[in-house]
Amino acid sequence: MMFVERAGRLAGVAGAMFGWGPDLFWNATPAELLALVQAVSGDGAAPLAGGEFARLKEMFPDG
């Protein structure tokens, strides 16, 4: 299968699973798509513990 065929198929899956339109799919990074797939499949990272989220917000205040 060629890249165009695979990308089109993946765009359809992203649309069906995550409600993504073409613009969102084509502007997303592979890491962003992977994070969503892992979150849905339960293979993602463990949730942040304690005040870790607040600490990250302080470190990266760009919001």
mmCIF file of C-alpha atoms in Angstrom:
data_model
loop_
_atom_site.group_PDB
_atom_site.id
_atom_site.type_symbol
_atom_site.label_atom_id
_atom_site.label_comp_id
_atom_site.label_asym_id
_atom_site.label_seq_id
_atom_site.Cartn_x
_atom_site.Cartn_y
_atom_site.Cartn_z
ATOM 1 C CA MET A 1 0.000 0.000 0.000
ATOM 2 C CA MET A 2 1.344 3.438 -0.897
ATOM 3 C CA PHE A 3 1.761 6.330 1.544
ATOM 4 C CA VAL A 4 -1.234 8.193 0.115
ATOM 5 C CA GLU A 5 -3.486 5.178 0.628
ATOM 6 C CA ARG A 6 -2.239 4.590 4.172
ATOM 7 C CA ALA A 7 -2.522 8.268 5.099
ATOM 8 C CA GLY A 8 -6.052 8.432 3.717
ATOM 9 C CA ARG A 9 -7.055 5.357 5.688
ATOM 10 C CA LEU A 10 -5.479 6.754 8.876
ATOM 11 C CA ALA A 11 -7.240 10.102 8.324
ATOM 12 C CA GLY A 12 -10.542 8.239 8.150
ATOM 13 C CA VAL A 13 -9.804 6.373 11.365
ATOM 14 C CA ALA A 14 -8.808 9.605 13.130
ATOM 15 C CA GLY A 15 -12.031 11.195 11.945
ATOM 16 C CA ALA A 16 -14.157 8.306 13.145
ATOM 17 C CA MET A 17 -12.404 7.783 16.489
ATOM 18 C CA PHE A 18 -11.508 11.338 17.484
ATOM 19 C CA GLY A 19 -13.855 13.509 15.431
ATOM 20 C CA TRP A 20 -10.927 15.021 13.551
ATOM 21 C CA GLY A 21 -11.536 16.775 10.255
ATOM 22 C CA PRO A 22 -8.922 16.758 7.491
ATOM 23 C CA ASP A 23 -7.293 20.023 8.632
ATOM 24 C CA LEU A 24 -6.792 18.755 12.163
ATOM 25 C CA PHE A 25 -5.420 15.436 10.940
ATOM 26 C CA TRP A 26 -2.950 16.952 8.472
ATOM 27 C CA ASN A 27 -1.742 19.564 10.984
ATOM 28 C CA ALA A 28 -1.215 17.052 13.798
ATOM 29 C CA THR A 29 2.174 15.544 14.498
ATOM 30 C CA PRO A 30 2.675 11.786 14.569
ATOM 31 C CA ALA A 31 3.346 12.111 18.312
ATOM 32 C CA GLU A 32 -0.047 13.782 18.862
ATOM 33 C CA LEU A 33 -1.849 11.056 16.958
ATOM 34 C CA LEU A 34 0.082 8.368 18.827
ATOM 35 C CA ALA A 35 -0.816 9.944 22.185
ATOM 36 C CA LEU A 36 -4.527 9.756 21.330
ATOM 37 C CA VAL A 37 -4.279 6.174 20.120
ATOM 38 C CA GLN A 38 -2.419 5.168 23.283
ATOM 39 C CA ALA A 39 -4.941 6.958 25.505
ATOM 40 C CA VAL A 40 -7.851 5.163 23.847
ATOM 41 C CA SER A 41 -6.128 1.785 23.933
ATOM 42 C CA GLY A 42 -4.943 2.167 27.533
ATOM 43 C CA ASP A 43 -1.266 2.045 26.554
ATOM 44 C CA GLY A 44 -0.548 5.676 27.412
ATOM 45 C CA ALA A 45 1.564 7.064 30.204
ATOM 46 C CA ALA A 46 0.357 6.944 33.783
ATOM 47 C CA PRO A 47 -1.597 9.978 35.006
ATOM 48 C CA LEU A 48 0.327 12.784 36.661
ATOM 49 C CA ALA A 49 0.716 12.348 40.405
ATOM 50 C CA GLY A 50 0.139 14.898 43.140
ATOM 51 C CA GLY A 51 1.139 18.445 42.256
ATOM 52 C CA GLU A 52 3.026 17.424 39.137
ATOM 53 C CA PHE A 53 0.538 19.164 36.820
ATOM 54 C CA ALA A 54 0.739 22.418 38.807
ATOM 55 C CA ARG A 55 4.543 22.231 38.724
ATOM 56 C CA LEU A 56 4.508 21.768 34.935
ATOM 57 C CA LYS A 57 2.147 24.732 34.536
ATOM 58 C CA GLU A 58 4.593 26.878 36.504
ATOM 59 C CA MET A 59 7.521 25.670 34.408
ATOM 60 C CA PHE A 60 5.688 26.208 31.114
ATOM 61 C CA PRO A 61 3.247 29.112 31.644
ATOM 62 C CA ASP A 62 2.497 29.626 27.947
ATOM 63 C CA GLY A 63 -0.756 27.837 28.514
#
